[in-house]
Amino acid sequence: MTDAISIKNLNKYFGEIQALKNINLTIKEGSLTALCGENGAGKSTLLSVIAGLQSASSGTLSVFDETVRNGRSPNGLGMVHQHFSLVPLLTVSENILLGDEPARYGFFSRHRAREIVYQLCQTAGTTIDPDAYIENLSLGEQQRVELLKALHRGKKILLLDEPTAVLAPHEIDRFLTLLATLKTRGFTLVLVSHKLKEIVSVCDRAVVLRDGEIVADLTPSSETIQMLATAMIGDHHLSSFTFQKDSPAASETLLEVRQLSVAPNVFSRCGLNNVSFEIKSGQILGIAGVDGNGQQDLFFTLTGAQPSSQGRVVFCQQEVTHASSEKRRKIGMRMIPADRQREALLNHFNLYENLYLGNEHLFSIKTEHRSQFASDMIKQWNIHPRDANFVVNAMSGGNQQKLLFARELHQNQKFFIVHDPTRGIDFATRQRLWQALSQLVSTGAAILLISSDLEELFALCTHLAVLYRGRLSPVFPINQINETTLGRLISGIGTEA
Amino acid sequence: MSKILQFVLTLLCVGIVLNVCAMIVGVSPSSVYRQLYATLHSSYGCSQIAFKATPIILIALGACVSFRTGLWNIGFEGQLVIASLATGIVGGYLPSNLPGSAGILILLLVACSAGAAWALIAGLLKTYFSAPEVMTTIMLNFIAMAISSWMMQHFATSESNHTIDLAPQFRFSTFAPWIKGSQLNTIFLMAIALTFVLHWFLFRTKTGFSFLAYGENPRAATLYGTSKTRTILLVFLVSGILCGIAACHYVLGSKGFHEDGFSGGVGFVGLAAALVAFNRPLLCIASGILFGALAYASLAINVLIPKEVTDVLTAATMIVILMLANGDQKRS
């Protein structure tokens, strides 16, 4: 067998940050390889460098022994993205043949289109109705259409970015069978996945990335599954951050969530299923899990931005199940969402104005005092640039996040919901933000920390629970859970599929 | 591009368009300019420009507030028509022994509440049914105009096609002897004052800030304590009230009654004026006067150049301004 993909000494920088460090990797033709690792480990970056969507900073990439020029898309290689690129109002055959339509007397020939799609289905060992409209198909079927589209274009190598993330359980099995069939027909497949179970069931090789480096390269099997889990998570003793997790003895319950359910919806397909937990003052409850398992639903339901379909939320002895965000803020809830630009910042407004959002009471004081407050905040949090008129859009992510922390933390409120606070944030700022969160708790506040970063969770939390497909695991005190158990819970091993 | 350069370029382009238009209709451009200068160079000409600018400024202010809040309210014409209709009808039936100031106050209230009520329809549809305000306000414009024509069948006097004339004590007097003959009235001063009030409101108050925040990022604003319902309803309320005041400019000011087609599409010109003012209240005075001047100038040169051509001129001016201001509509 020849090498389908071969990568030598590949590096990729984003500004100062090195996303991929000296990657050397060869993938054999006709193999099914999984790229796995935590969020931000560099899997997707590697995939898009191979697909030619991003150019490498240095190193060489060859596909079928042909060197690919940096940033070009290699011939015979197709990528299926997490978000499909299909036209919803066209049929399956029209989508597959888009740009290459079979014609008869200059008109689109439905008959021939159908035949082509049937042939493709045979090659792939699957079935699909060529005349169905995309908008009526399930996500699993749409994914099959994407695959057939790539096959029709003569692609021999398929790159799949988290293909099962959007699929329902029964669709996943069918999809995995399809992958296995494609492999036996000589196609080369590379997929990004977090889910150990899937990797073990179909892949014949697993390459684990952490912090942009390949840290493990093994054959997945039930014997090596533990090795895989630990390789993905890594050891967390590197952190210089220490936090004494002694919670005050007499603590009151701040937030109580009972059987909270959210129907799967258009915003996030997962929803929540009977989630119950409570947080006392002085606690940091970490919610671990891979993105897309209901984290967004949990965040927005608890902050009042999205309605719940069932269950109760009691906050500070007050029923807030149906309360607006405004009401929740008034009684002492503060929130830091994961996507700060979309959910939290006024991107075209300046630094000062962004500090006023949610602190509108500042408008009842004199203008000078108001700007004094803002400049104090900027000094206290060491936000750069110091220029008050600087537009937030042009600030770095770390400084935007510090701004957001300054805004939310300054009143020393009782309860904070924080979602992925340090994603994509450099080491020093990360330590600073962690410090701030741990200080809050020592003054009697409580934090719900939803995070996909295990290092962060172990560094900060007093309690941990895992969200998997909208269900919450039991809450463990941090000293009663180890990384292996956590890894299993996150990947859904030991729970029903 | 500096603002001054933008301004000079705009004038230049307008000049070119005017010259081309003049030549197309076979008039020498210089005679057009002479005519323009003669008409505008008088206290009467200037006050007529201010008169034309008054409703444009008021509507542009409403549009500024709406657009800044991210609400594409196109319904000013309809709000204006309803406010004017209500004021005209009520005004005609006010007892003639009522003192002038009381009558004016009542009519102002009627106008503002009618305008606000009409605006709130779109606001409620938006908040409770998420109906896109661009569509609903446009449709409400048509409905308002239809209601006006239908009501006029009942309320127009038999010898005219308008409502009963207001008693003279309910009319605004022209406010200075030196602008003899001009219909400029108190509403102009009110419009100028409101410009400053709204500027202060938007940039210096809590509610104003929440409007701006909502316009910039509604998700963030609502997550951080701005009520979506309250914001949307308030914005529509403000724009409706401003339309009510603009309606008084016609009913209590120039005309003394309500009739169909009284506004000449000023509800749409105001939108343009707000865009040209980059949604800044203070600049609305300038853009209002610009559009007022264009409207009056087109009357002034009507002898030489047909109205259709001057309409082209107004449209061309707007296109030039928007072209030059490309990308500048966000906050600088």
mmCIF file of N, CA and C in Angstrom, chain A residues 348-432:
data_model
loop_
_atom_site.group_PDB
_atom_site.id
_atom_site.type_symbol
_atom_site.label_atom_id
_atom_site.label_comp_id
_atom_site.label_asym_id
_atom_site.label_seq_id
_atom_site.Cartn_x
_atom_site.Cartn_y
_atom_site.Cartn_z
ATOM 1 N N HIS A 348 -18.622 47.045 18.565
ATOM 2 C CA HIS A 348 -18.186 48.302 17.944
ATOM 3 C C HIS A 348 -18.185 49.449 18.949
ATOM 4 N N PHE A 349 -18.427 49.157 20.192
ATOM 5 C CA PHE A 349 -18.410 50.202 21.215
ATOM 6 C C PHE A 349 -17.039 50.199 21.877
ATOM 7 N N ASN A 350 -16.734 51.303 22.548
ATOM 8 C CA ASN A 350 -15.391 51.354 23.119
ATOM 9 C C ASN A 350 -15.351 50.651 24.468
ATOM 10 N N LEU A 351 -14.115 50.605 24.988
ATOM 11 C CA LEU A 351 -13.833 49.947 26.243
ATOM 12 C C LEU A 351 -14.735 50.385 27.390
ATOM 13 N N TYR A 352 -14.864 51.708 27.545
ATOM 14 C CA TYR A 352 -15.652 52.237 28.656
ATOM 15 C C TYR A 352 -17.111 51.815 28.540
ATOM 16 N N GLU A 353 -17.641 51.999 27.338
ATOM 17 C CA GLU A 353 -19.062 51.701 27.152
ATOM 18 C C GLU A 353 -19.348 50.231 27.443
ATOM 19 N N ASN A 354 -18.381 49.378 27.120
ATOM 20 C CA ASN A 354 -18.586 47.968 27.397
ATOM 21 C C ASN A 354 -18.606 47.680 28.894
ATOM 22 N N LEU A 355 -17.900 48.501 29.655
ATOM 23 C CA LEU A 355 -17.942 48.316 31.108
ATOM 24 C C LEU A 355 -19.286 48.746 31.688
ATOM 25 N N TYR A 356 -19.995 49.613 30.946
ATOM 26 C CA TYR A 356 -21.271 50.104 31.475
ATOM 27 C C TYR A 356 -22.410 49.107 31.256
ATOM 28 N N LEU A 357 -22.247 48.207 30.287
ATOM 29 C CA LEU A 357 -23.334 47.266 29.995
ATOM 30 C C LEU A 357 -23.609 46.404 31.224
ATOM 31 N N GLY A 358 -24.873 46.372 31.617
ATOM 32 C CA GLY A 358 -25.210 45.615 32.816
ATOM 33 C C GLY A 358 -24.923 46.405 34.085
ATOM 34 N N ASN A 359 -24.226 47.537 33.944
ATOM 35 C CA ASN A 359 -23.986 48.420 35.091
ATOM 36 C C ASN A 359 -24.607 49.780 34.817
ATOM 37 N N GLU A 360 -25.812 49.753 34.248
ATOM 38 C CA GLU A 360 -26.426 51.000 33.804
ATOM 39 C C GLU A 360 -26.699 51.970 34.948
ATOM 40 N N HIS A 361 -26.674 51.460 36.185
ATOM 41 C CA HIS A 361 -26.860 52.361 37.326
ATOM 42 C C HIS A 361 -25.786 53.438 37.339
ATOM 43 N N LEU A 362 -24.686 53.190 36.633
ATOM 44 C CA LEU A 362 -23.616 54.178 36.565
ATOM 45 C C LEU A 362 -24.071 55.467 35.882
ATOM 46 N N PHE A 363 -25.156 55.372 35.112
ATOM 47 C CA PHE A 363 -25.625 56.557 34.410
ATOM 48 C C PHE A 363 -26.324 57.532 35.337
ATOM 49 N N SER A 364 -26.577 57.093 36.571
ATOM 50 C CA SER A 364 -27.192 58.053 37.488
ATOM 51 C C SER A 364 -26.133 58.828 38.260
ATOM 52 N N ILE A 365 -24.863 58.500 38.052
ATOM 53 C CA ILE A 365 -23.824 59.297 38.701
ATOM 54 C C ILE A 365 -23.188 60.231 37.686
ATOM 55 N N LYS A 366 -22.365 61.127 38.184
ATOM 56 C CA LYS A 366 -21.743 62.120 37.311
ATOM 57 C C LYS A 366 -20.850 61.453 36.268
ATOM 58 N N THR A 367 -20.779 62.068 35.100
ATOM 59 C CA THR A 367 -19.975 61.519 34.001
ATOM 60 C C THR A 367 -18.533 61.269 34.431
ATOM 61 N N GLU A 368 -17.973 62.206 35.206
ATOM 62 C CA GLU A 368 -16.553 62.048 35.597
ATOM 63 C C GLU A 368 -16.391 60.808 36.474
ATOM 64 N N HIS A 369 -17.334 60.617 37.397
ATOM 65 C CA HIS A 369 -17.220 59.458 38.282
ATOM 66 C C HIS A 369 -17.349 58.168 37.503
ATOM 67 N N ARG A 370 -18.205 58.234 36.471
ATOM 68 C CA ARG A 370 -18.413 57.056 35.667
ATOM 69 C C ARG A 370 -17.127 56.690 34.933
ATOM 70 N N SER A 371 -16.486 57.687 34.321
ATOM 71 C CA SER A 371 -15.254 57.335 33.611
ATOM 72 C C SER A 371 -14.136 57.007 34.592
ATOM 73 N N GLN A 372 -14.238 57.567 35.795
ATOM 74 C CA GLN A 372 -13.257 57.208 36.831
ATOM 75 C C GLN A 372 -13.381 55.715 37.156
ATOM 76 N N PHE A 373 -14.617 55.271 37.283
ATOM 77 C CA PHE A 373 -14.867 53.846 37.542
ATOM 78 C C PHE A 373 -14.238 53.002 36.449
ATOM 79 N N ALA A 374 -14.493 53.408 35.205
ATOM 80 C CA ALA A 374 -13.982 52.618 34.074
ATOM 81 C C ALA A 374 -12.464 52.596 34.075
ATOM 82 N N SER A 375 -11.834 53.743 34.315
ATOM 83 C CA SER A 375 -10.367 53.731 34.240
ATOM 84 C C SER A 375 -9.775 52.975 35.433
ATOM 85 N N ASP A 376 -10.460 52.998 36.577
ATOM 86 C CA ASP A 376 -10.007 52.188 37.718
ATOM 87 C C ASP A 376 -10.020 50.705 37.367
ATOM 88 N N MET A 377 -11.131 50.308 36.737
ATOM 89 C CA MET A 377 -11.278 48.905 36.347
ATOM 90 C C MET A 377 -10.160 48.484 35.404
ATOM 91 N N ILE A 378 -9.879 49.357 34.455
ATOM 92 C CA ILE A 378 -8.867 49.029 33.447
ATOM 93 C C ILE A 378 -7.504 48.879 34.111
ATOM 94 N N LYS A 379 -7.226 49.745 35.096
ATOM 95 C CA LYS A 379 -5.954 49.650 35.826
ATOM 96 C C LYS A 379 -5.924 48.377 36.657
ATOM 97 N N GLN A 380 -7.014 48.159 37.393
ATOM 98 C CA GLN A 380 -7.060 47.022 38.309
ATOM 99 C C GLN A 380 -6.860 45.705 37.572
ATOM 100 N N TRP A 381 -7.457 45.594 36.401
ATOM 101 C CA TRP A 381 -7.379 44.332 35.659
ATOM 102 C C TRP A 381 -6.263 44.337 34.623
ATOM 103 N N ASN A 382 -5.540 45.444 34.571
ATOM 104 C CA ASN A 382 -4.428 45.545 33.638
ATOM 105 C C ASN A 382 -4.881 45.260 32.207
ATOM 106 N N ILE A 383 -5.902 45.970 31.795
ATOM 107 C CA ILE A 383 -6.433 45.768 30.450
ATOM 108 C C ILE A 383 -5.678 46.663 29.469
ATOM 109 N N HIS A 384 -5.282 46.082 28.348
ATOM 110 C CA HIS A 384 -4.608 46.864 27.320
ATOM 111 C C HIS A 384 -5.480 46.933 26.083
ATOM 112 N N PRO A 385 -5.470 48.011 25.344
ATOM 113 C CA PRO A 385 -4.780 49.263 25.639
ATOM 114 C C PRO A 385 -5.525 50.064 26.704
ATOM 115 N N ARG A 386 -4.841 51.062 27.242
ATOM 116 C CA ARG A 386 -5.460 51.890 28.287
ATOM 117 C C ARG A 386 -6.404 52.930 27.699
ATOM 118 N N ASP A 387 -6.371 53.049 26.387
ATOM 119 C CA ASP A 387 -7.135 54.080 25.696
ATOM 120 C C ASP A 387 -8.642 53.831 25.820
ATOM 121 N N ALA A 388 -9.338 54.799 26.400
ATOM 122 C CA ALA A 388 -10.767 54.638 26.641
ATOM 123 C C ALA A 388 -11.559 54.515 25.354
ATOM 124 N N ASN A 389 -11.066 55.142 24.283
ATOM 125 C CA ASN A 389 -11.842 55.161 23.051
ATOM 126 C C ASN A 389 -11.542 53.987 22.136
ATOM 127 N N PHE A 390 -10.757 53.046 22.643
ATOM 128 C CA PHE A 390 -10.404 51.904 21.821
ATOM 129 C C PHE A 390 -11.617 51.000 21.637
ATOM 130 N N VAL A 391 -11.870 50.626 20.398
ATOM 131 C CA VAL A 391 -13.036 49.792 20.110
ATOM 132 C C VAL A 391 -12.736 48.343 20.494
ATOM 133 N N VAL A 392 -13.676 47.727 21.178
ATOM 134 C CA VAL A 392 -13.470 46.397 21.734
ATOM 135 C C VAL A 392 -13.133 45.344 20.676
ATOM 136 N N ASN A 393 -13.741 45.509 19.515
ATOM 137 C CA ASN A 393 -13.490 44.620 18.396
ATOM 138 C C ASN A 393 -12.013 44.449 18.086
ATOM 139 N N ALA A 394 -11.243 45.514 18.295
ATOM 140 C CA ALA A 394 -9.835 45.499 17.906
ATOM 141 C C ALA A 394 -8.940 45.003 19.037
ATOM 142 N N MET A 395 -9.532 44.661 20.178
ATOM 143 C CA MET A 395 -8.724 44.193 21.302
ATOM 144 C C MET A 395 -8.440 42.705 21.178
ATOM 145 N N SER A 396 -7.395 42.248 21.853
ATOM 146 C CA SER A 396 -7.096 40.818 21.814
ATOM 147 C C SER A 396 -8.103 40.066 22.680
ATOM 148 N N GLY A 397 -8.244 38.780 22.411
ATOM 149 C CA GLY A 397 -9.213 37.969 23.142
ATOM 150 C C GLY A 397 -8.992 38.008 24.637
ATOM 151 N N GLY A 398 -7.742 37.946 25.065
ATOM 152 C CA GLY A 398 -7.430 37.951 26.491
ATOM 153 C C GLY A 398 -7.894 39.235 27.153
ATOM 154 N N ASN A 399 -7.667 40.349 26.484
ATOM 155 C CA ASN A 399 -8.081 41.622 27.061
ATOM 156 C C ASN A 399 -9.587 41.783 27.058
ATOM 157 N N GLN A 400 -10.223 41.265 26.019
ATOM 158 C CA GLN A 400 -11.687 41.285 26.001
ATOM 159 C C GLN A 400 -12.231 40.507 27.196
ATOM 160 N N GLN A 401 -11.598 39.363 27.453
ATOM 161 C CA GLN A 401 -12.080 38.530 28.542
ATOM 162 C C GLN A 401 -11.851 39.217 29.889
ATOM 163 N N LYS A 402 -10.709 39.896 30.044
ATOM 164 C CA LYS A 402 -10.456 40.615 31.297
ATOM 165 C C LYS A 402 -11.494 41.718 31.488
ATOM 166 N N LEU A 403 -11.828 42.365 30.383
ATOM 167 C CA LEU A 403 -12.846 43.413 30.417
ATOM 168 C C LEU A 403 -14.171 42.844 30.922
ATOM 169 N N LEU A 404 -14.506 41.684 30.370
ATOM 170 C CA LEU A 404 -15.754 41.031 30.755
ATOM 171 C C LEU A 404 -15.729 40.632 32.233
ATOM 172 N N PHE A 405 -14.601 40.127 32.680
ATOM 173 C CA PHE A 405 -14.459 39.767 34.094
ATOM 174 C C PHE A 405 -14.587 41.003 34.971
ATOM 175 N N ALA A 406 -13.931 42.087 34.555
ATOM 176 C CA ALA A 406 -13.989 43.323 35.332
ATOM 177 C C ALA A 406 -15.440 43.760 35.486
ATOM 178 N N ARG A 407 -16.168 43.691 34.397
ATOM 179 C CA ARG A 407 -17.555 44.128 34.399
ATOM 180 C C ARG A 407 -18.427 43.257 35.302
ATOM 181 N N GLU A 408 -18.208 41.959 35.255
ATOM 182 C CA GLU A 408 -19.100 41.058 35.963
ATOM 183 C C GLU A 408 -18.718 40.872 37.432
ATOM 184 N N LEU A 409 -17.421 41.030 37.735
ATOM 185 C CA LEU A 409 -16.982 40.678 39.077
ATOM 186 C C LEU A 409 -16.943 41.853 40.052
ATOM 187 N N HIS A 410 -17.039 43.096 39.547
ATOM 188 C CA HIS A 410 -16.707 44.222 40.409
ATOM 189 C C HIS A 410 -17.648 44.409 41.593
ATOM 190 N N GLN A 411 -18.873 43.908 41.492
ATOM 191 C CA GLN A 411 -19.807 44.126 42.603
ATOM 192 C C GLN A 411 -19.756 43.040 43.660
ATOM 193 N N ASN A 412 -18.865 42.071 43.477
ATOM 194 C CA ASN A 412 -18.767 40.955 44.418
ATOM 195 C C ASN A 412 -20.113 40.309 44.678
ATOM 196 N N GLN A 413 -20.753 39.886 43.619
ATOM 197 C CA GLN A 413 -22.048 39.261 43.775
ATOM 198 C C GLN A 413 -21.921 37.835 44.309
ATOM 199 N N LYS A 414 -23.081 37.191 44.475
ATOM 200 C CA LYS A 414 -23.095 35.903 45.163
ATOM 201 C C LYS A 414 -22.855 34.716 44.258
ATOM 202 N N PHE A 415 -23.328 34.835 43.001
ATOM 203 C CA PHE A 415 -23.318 33.645 42.170
ATOM 204 C C PHE A 415 -22.903 33.958 40.742
ATOM 205 N N PHE A 416 -22.051 33.102 40.201
ATOM 206 C CA PHE A 416 -21.524 33.330 38.866
ATOM 207 C C PHE A 416 -21.686 32.087 38.008
ATOM 208 N N ILE A 417 -22.199 32.277 36.800
ATOM 209 C CA ILE A 417 -22.222 31.176 35.844
ATOM 210 C C ILE A 417 -21.167 31.501 34.799
ATOM 211 N N VAL A 418 -20.172 30.648 34.696
ATOM 212 C CA VAL A 418 -19.047 30.935 33.830
ATOM 213 C C VAL A 418 -18.898 29.780 32.851
ATOM 214 N N HIS A 419 -18.846 30.106 31.568
ATOM 215 C CA HIS A 419 -18.753 29.062 30.548
ATOM 216 C C HIS A 419 -17.451 29.234 29.775
ATOM 217 N N ASP A 420 -16.615 28.214 29.827
ATOM 218 C CA ASP A 420 -15.320 28.219 29.131
ATOM 219 C C ASP A 420 -14.592 29.555 29.227
ATOM 220 N N PRO A 421 -14.251 29.983 30.440
ATOM 221 C CA PRO A 421 -13.718 31.335 30.592
ATOM 222 C C PRO A 421 -12.320 31.526 30.007
ATOM 223 N N THR A 422 -11.573 30.456 29.814
ATOM 224 C CA THR A 422 -10.187 30.672 29.368
ATOM 225 C C THR A 422 -9.894 29.986 28.046
ATOM 226 N N ARG A 423 -10.920 29.744 27.260
ATOM 227 C CA ARG A 423 -10.666 29.109 25.969
ATOM 228 C C ARG A 423 -9.922 30.088 25.056
ATOM 229 N N GLY A 424 -8.860 29.599 24.470
ATOM 230 C CA GLY A 424 -8.088 30.432 23.542
ATOM 231 C C GLY A 424 -7.388 31.588 24.216
ATOM 232 N N ILE A 425 -7.114 31.437 25.510
ATOM 233 C CA ILE A 425 -6.504 32.551 26.242
ATOM 234 C C ILE A 425 -5.135 32.136 26.742
ATOM 235 N N ASP A 426 -4.186 33.052 26.638
ATOM 236 C CA ASP A 426 -2.806 32.696 26.938
ATOM 237 C C ASP A 426 -2.582 32.360 28.412
ATOM 238 N N PHE A 427 -1.438 31.799 28.686
ATOM 239 C CA PHE A 427 -1.155 31.233 29.990
ATOM 240 C C PHE A 427 -1.278 32.244 31.141
ATOM 241 N N ALA A 428 -0.646 33.399 30.962
ATOM 242 C CA ALA A 428 -0.595 34.366 32.066
ATOM 243 C C ALA A 428 -1.994 34.887 32.414
ATOM 244 N N THR A 429 -2.754 35.246 31.391
ATOM 245 C CA THR A 429 -4.102 35.759 31.627
ATOM 246 C C THR A 429 -4.975 34.689 32.262
ATOM 247 N N ARG A 430 -4.765 33.489 31.799
ATOM 248 C CA ARG A 430 -5.508 32.356 32.318
ATOM 249 C C ARG A 430 -5.320 32.233 33.832
ATOM 250 N N GLN A 431 -4.065 32.357 34.280
ATOM 251 C CA GLN A 431 -3.770 32.289 35.708
ATOM 252 C C GLN A 431 -4.479 33.427 36.450
ATOM 253 N N ARG A 432 -4.452 34.605 35.831
ATOM 254 C CA ARG A 432 -5.066 35.778 36.435
ATOM 255 C C ARG A 432 -6.583 35.562 36.605
#
